Amino acid sequence: MKTVEGSIWYRERMGLPPNAEILVTLENVARADAPSDVIATIRLVPEGGPPFPFSLAYDPGTLHKKGRYALRARIEAGGRLLFTSTEHIPAFGQEPGPVEILVSRVGGARIGGDSQAAKPDASLTNTYWKLVEMGGQPAALGAGQRELHLVLGSQGARVQGFSGCNRFTGSYERSGDQLRLGQLASTRMACVDGMEQEHRFLDALAKTTRFELGGENLALYAGNGQPILRFQAVYLK
């Protein structure tokens, strides 16, 4: 076994909730039109403040000559996304030494216990949107009691989220209130719970043609004008 050494950073001067976890993955991202292959992963409990060091072990026999390997990092609390890396981080760079991964706070997420802090206005992009209704029925939690969600990034028109069993990424196009999601790539885990809802959720995202924002609520509509998904902006306490 070999290891990739590095550390996780974020710029905000704030502590993390006691149930926070850091997830670091080594992935083969060589094919842009296919889901990335997860080579290795590690889950850490952060101690103190950033930087948070990590040592990710992997089997070099699983690597391919034509592979393109990158590191991704997320910080979650109770299944909710707090921070995520937004740039391509080569796992095996030209420069020796530890890899530094900068993660950015997800828009719409308030961390800490300051009840007087003003909540930012929800916007379509850079907001953690928690799924609350699908097909007119309340949305259930996915595998591991994690909530289904999506985040539409403002840079590069990229979308990511959790669909019930797997994480997904992809692209989107927006024009006015028109919204279409491109082909989504996801991890390839199989779960006892959450698979049926995942298929329905991804199918609904593929049918989305329009969105409607109202306060902290987001509704996605299909081409027939019917609302198919409803979300709420999440503010972490």
Tab-separated table of C-alpha atoms in Angstrom:
chain	number	residue	atom	x	y	z
A	1	MET	CA	0.000	0.000	0.000
A	2	LYS	CA	1.022	3.602	-0.609
A	3	THR	CA	-0.355	6.821	0.818
A	4	VAL	CA	-1.224	10.320	-0.299
A	5	GLU	CA	-0.465	12.839	2.443
A	6	GLY	CA	-2.103	16.209	2.665
A	7	SER	CA	-4.239	18.678	4.585
A	8	ILE	CA	-7.672	20.286	4.308
A	9	TRP	CA	-8.082	24.060	4.586
A	10	TYR	CA	-10.914	26.571	4.631
A	11	ARG	CA	-10.655	30.343	4.902
A	12	GLU	CA	-13.594	31.107	7.222
A	13	ARG	CA	-12.763	31.821	10.852
A	14	MET	CA	-15.206	29.433	12.436
A	15	GLY	CA	-15.299	26.127	14.214
A	16	LEU	CA	-17.105	23.023	13.031
A	17	PRO	CA	-20.070	21.385	14.793
A	18	PRO	CA	-19.183	18.409	17.025
A	19	ASN	CA	-20.696	15.893	14.588
A	20	ALA	CA	-18.658	17.114	11.601
A	21	GLU	CA	-16.759	14.606	9.445
A	22	ILE	CA	-14.214	15.014	6.672
A	23	LEU	CA	-14.393	12.737	3.642
A	24	VAL	CA	-11.413	12.533	1.272
A	25	THR	CA	-11.511	10.397	-1.879
A	26	LEU	CA	-8.991	9.423	-4.533
A	27	GLU	CA	-10.783	9.117	-7.882
A	28	ASN	CA	-9.969	8.304	-11.494
A	29	VAL	CA	-11.552	11.152	-13.481
A	30	ALA	CA	-10.058	10.274	-16.861
A	31	ARG	CA	-13.438	9.977	-18.596
A	32	ALA	CA	-15.530	13.132	-18.513
A	33	ASP	CA	-18.581	11.309	-19.897
A	34	ALA	CA	-18.605	8.572	-17.263
A	35	PRO	CA	-18.832	8.404	-13.482
A	36	SER	CA	-15.502	8.688	-11.713
A	37	ASP	CA	-14.031	5.524	-10.213
A	38	VAL	CA	-13.346	5.813	-6.493
A	39	ILE	CA	-9.959	4.232	-5.791
A	40	ALA	CA	-9.733	4.919	-2.060
A	41	THR	CA	-11.546	6.905	0.597
A	42	ILE	CA	-11.015	7.963	4.180
A	43	ARG	CA	-13.392	9.522	6.705
A	44	LEU	CA	-11.921	11.653	9.500
A	45	VAL	CA	-13.172	13.402	12.612
A	46	PRO	CA	-11.698	16.938	12.561
A	47	GLU	CA	-9.836	18.032	15.660
A	48	GLY	CA	-9.055	21.651	16.437
A	49	GLY	CA	-9.032	24.056	13.503
A	50	PRO	CA	-7.709	23.914	9.964
A	51	PRO	CA	-5.494	22.652	8.533
A	52	PHE	CA	-6.762	19.096	9.038
A	53	PRO	CA	-4.078	16.554	8.063
A	54	PHE	CA	-4.973	13.309	6.309
A	55	SER	CA	-3.162	10.198	5.115
A	56	LEU	CA	-5.084	8.328	2.414
A	57	ALA	CA	-3.897	4.751	1.749
A	58	TYR	CA	-4.392	3.207	-1.702
A	59	ASP	CA	-3.326	0.118	-3.621
A	60	PRO	CA	-1.021	1.172	-6.502
A	61	GLY	CA	-2.067	-1.968	-8.362
A	62	THR	CA	-5.489	-0.387	-8.953
A	63	LEU	CA	-4.028	2.518	-10.932
A	64	HIS	CA	-3.920	2.569	-14.734
A	65	LYS	CA	-1.366	4.216	-17.005
A	66	LYS	CA	-4.092	6.182	-18.769
A	67	GLY	CA	-5.794	7.184	-15.549
A	68	ARG	CA	-6.201	10.782	-14.387
A	69	TYR	CA	-6.298	10.864	-10.630
A	70	ALA	CA	-7.721	13.592	-8.455
A	71	LEU	CA	-8.535	14.185	-4.805
A	72	ARG	CA	-11.870	15.445	-3.561
A	73	ALA	CA	-12.727	16.603	-0.053
A	74	ARG	CA	-16.002	17.298	1.725
A	75	ILE	CA	-16.924	18.320	5.253
A	76	GLU	CA	-20.352	17.141	6.395
A	77	ALA	CA	-22.387	17.218	9.593
A	78	GLY	CA	-25.332	14.888	10.051
A	79	GLY	CA	-25.360	14.114	6.336
A	80	ARG	CA	-25.487	17.810	5.396
A	81	LEU	CA	-22.789	19.312	3.234
A	82	LEU	CA	-20.880	22.180	4.872
A	83	PHE	CA	-17.745	22.536	2.737
A	84	THR	CA	-16.602	21.009	-0.537
A	85	SER	CA	-13.600	21.253	-2.828
A	86	THR	CA	-14.439	23.009	-6.089
A	87	GLU	CA	-11.200	22.739	-8.057
A	88	HIS	CA	-9.391	19.841	-9.713
A	89	ILE	CA	-6.712	18.664	-7.259
A	90	PRO	CA	-4.171	16.311	-8.898
A	91	ALA	CA	-3.398	13.431	-6.566
A	92	PHE	CA	0.101	12.927	-7.910
A	93	GLY	CA	1.467	16.352	-8.763
A	94	GLN	CA	4.814	17.433	-10.043
A	95	GLU	CA	5.872	18.935	-6.713
A	96	PRO	CA	6.858	16.629	-3.866
A	97	GLY	CA	5.323	16.958	-0.446
A	98	PRO	CA	1.812	17.001	1.034
A	99	VAL	CA	-1.192	18.008	-1.059
A	100	GLU	CA	-3.213	20.997	0.101
A	101	ILE	CA	-6.957	20.978	-0.570
A	102	LEU	CA	-8.958	24.173	-0.102
A	103	VAL	CA	-12.660	23.603	0.544
A	104	SER	CA	-15.331	26.283	0.218
A	105	ARG	CA	-18.409	26.746	2.358
A	106	VAL	CA	-21.643	25.818	0.630
A	107	GLY	CA	-23.822	28.886	0.087
A	108	GLY	CA	-26.892	29.067	2.347
A	109	ALA	CA	-25.214	27.100	5.152
A	110	ARG	CA	-24.853	28.888	8.507
A	111	ILE	CA	-22.455	27.151	10.853
A	112	GLY	CA	-22.324	27.744	14.562
A	113	GLY	CA	-24.813	28.720	17.220
A	114	ASP	CA	-25.187	32.471	16.688
A	115	SER	CA	-28.964	32.819	16.511
A	116	GLN	CA	-28.628	36.547	15.774
A	117	ALA	CA	-26.672	35.998	12.574
A	118	ALA	CA	-28.676	37.053	9.555
A	119	LYS	CA	-29.608	34.306	7.145
A	120	PRO	CA	-28.538	35.084	3.599
A	121	ASP	CA	-31.226	35.233	0.966
A	122	ALA	CA	-31.585	31.910	-0.778
A	123	SER	CA	-30.416	31.949	-4.374
A	124	LEU	CA	-30.503	29.300	-7.040
A	125	THR	CA	-26.728	28.901	-7.080
A	126	ASN	CA	-24.330	28.165	-4.219
A	127	THR	CA	-27.175	27.084	-1.948
A	128	TYR	CA	-27.618	23.665	-0.329
A	129	TRP	CA	-31.084	22.598	-1.512
A	130	LYS	CA	-32.623	19.815	0.582
A	131	LEU	CA	-35.251	17.695	-1.184
A	132	VAL	CA	-38.548	17.863	0.704
A	133	GLU	CA	-41.097	16.666	-1.877
A	134	MET	CA	-41.031	14.471	-4.958
A	135	GLY	CA	-44.028	13.829	-7.175
A	136	GLY	CA	-46.318	15.472	-4.624
A	137	GLN	CA	-45.172	13.164	-1.801
A	138	PRO	CA	-42.827	13.945	1.104
A	139	ALA	CA	-39.253	12.906	0.346
A	140	ALA	CA	-37.726	10.181	2.498
A	141	LEU	CA	-34.139	10.075	3.683
A	142	GLY	CA	-31.649	8.043	1.687
A	143	ALA	CA	-29.082	5.465	2.732
A	144	GLY	CA	-27.416	6.210	6.050
A	145	GLN	CA	-30.338	8.529	6.921
A	146	ARG	CA	-28.859	11.207	4.688
A	147	GLU	CA	-31.105	13.752	3.023
A	148	LEU	CA	-31.233	14.019	-0.755
A	149	HIS	CA	-29.934	17.364	-1.949
A	150	LEU	CA	-28.286	19.317	-4.737
A	151	VAL	CA	-25.984	22.315	-5.028
A	152	LEU	CA	-25.810	24.354	-8.239
A	153	GLY	CA	-22.426	26.055	-8.430
A	154	SER	CA	-22.113	29.582	-9.787
A	155	GLN	CA	-18.708	28.876	-11.338
A	156	GLY	CA	-18.594	26.633	-14.397
A	157	ALA	CA	-22.322	25.769	-14.256
A	158	ARG	CA	-21.687	22.569	-12.318
A	159	VAL	CA	-24.149	20.680	-10.129
A	160	GLN	CA	-23.482	18.131	-7.411
A	161	GLY	CA	-25.470	16.380	-4.740
A	162	PHE	CA	-26.633	13.169	-3.085
A	163	SER	CA	-29.399	11.162	-4.767
A	164	GLY	CA	-30.243	8.593	-2.083
A	165	CYS	CA	-27.396	6.113	-2.402
A	166	ASN	CA	-24.744	7.775	-4.549
A	167	ARG	CA	-23.192	11.197	-4.997
A	168	PHE	CA	-23.625	12.796	-8.422
A	169	THR	CA	-22.019	15.568	-10.439
A	170	GLY	CA	-22.760	17.136	-13.794
A	171	SER	CA	-23.498	20.335	-15.648
A	172	TYR	CA	-26.551	22.543	-16.071
A	173	GLU	CA	-27.829	25.296	-18.354
A	174	ARG	CA	-29.896	28.241	-17.156
A	175	SER	CA	-31.646	30.977	-19.103
A	176	GLY	CA	-34.057	33.129	-17.115
A	177	ASP	CA	-36.298	30.677	-15.280
A	178	GLN	CA	-35.404	27.864	-17.677
A	179	LEU	CA	-33.172	25.154	-16.220
A	180	ARG	CA	-31.875	21.963	-17.765
A	181	LEU	CA	-29.433	19.507	-16.267
A	182	GLY	CA	-26.933	17.663	-18.446
A	183	GLN	CA	-26.046	14.010	-18.137
A	184	LEU	CA	-25.160	13.295	-14.519
A	185	ALA	CA	-22.254	11.097	-13.470
A	186	SER	CA	-22.512	9.315	-10.142
A	187	THR	CA	-20.591	6.972	-7.931
A	188	ARG	CA	-21.437	3.278	-8.290
A	189	MET	CA	-22.428	2.125	-4.850
A	190	ALA	CA	-25.297	-0.310	-4.325
A	191	CYS	CA	-27.440	0.308	-1.245
A	192	VAL	CA	-30.089	-1.774	0.483
A	193	ASP	CA	-32.150	1.389	1.041
A	194	GLY	CA	-32.554	4.425	-1.153
A	195	MET	CA	-32.098	2.936	-4.628
A	196	GLU	CA	-35.726	3.227	-5.784
A	197	GLN	CA	-35.966	6.818	-4.600
A	198	GLU	CA	-32.603	7.563	-6.194
A	199	HIS	CA	-33.842	6.389	-9.605
A	200	ARG	CA	-36.968	8.541	-9.292
A	201	PHE	CA	-34.953	11.569	-8.181
A	202	LEU	CA	-32.429	11.332	-11.016
A	203	ASP	CA	-35.234	10.752	-13.527
A	204	ALA	CA	-37.015	13.891	-12.276
A	205	LEU	CA	-33.828	15.939	-12.550
A	206	ALA	CA	-33.430	14.765	-16.154
A	207	LYS	CA	-36.983	15.971	-16.936
A	208	THR	CA	-36.530	19.422	-15.395
A	209	THR	CA	-37.142	22.355	-17.737
A	210	ARG	CA	-38.013	25.257	-15.413
A	211	PHE	CA	-37.504	26.421	-11.833
A	212	GLU	CA	-39.352	28.733	-9.482
A	213	LEU	CA	-37.875	30.416	-6.382
A	214	GLY	CA	-39.899	31.702	-3.464
A	215	GLY	CA	-38.122	32.724	-0.267
A	216	GLU	CA	-36.240	29.642	0.907
A	217	ASN	CA	-38.137	27.292	-1.400
A	218	LEU	CA	-37.210	25.957	-4.827
A	219	ALA	CA	-39.555	24.092	-7.175
A	220	LEU	CA	-38.479	22.287	-10.340
A	221	TYR	CA	-40.976	21.746	-13.153
A	222	ALA	CA	-41.206	19.272	-16.016
A	223	GLY	CA	-42.083	20.210	-19.591
A	224	ASN	CA	-45.784	19.594	-18.946
A	225	GLY	CA	-45.816	22.402	-16.374
A	226	GLN	CA	-46.207	20.120	-13.360
A	227	PRO	CA	-43.955	20.564	-10.300
A	228	ILE	CA	-41.899	17.411	-9.845
A	229	LEU	CA	-39.407	18.332	-7.104
A	230	ARG	CA	-39.492	20.770	-4.209
A	231	PHE	CA	-36.513	21.815	-2.092
A	232	GLN	CA	-35.763	23.981	0.921
A	233	ALA	CA	-32.610	25.997	1.575
A	234	VAL	CA	-30.793	24.618	4.597
A	235	TYR	CA	-29.164	26.804	7.260
A	236	LEU	CA	-27.073	24.761	9.654
A	237	LYS	CA	-27.296	25.546	13.363
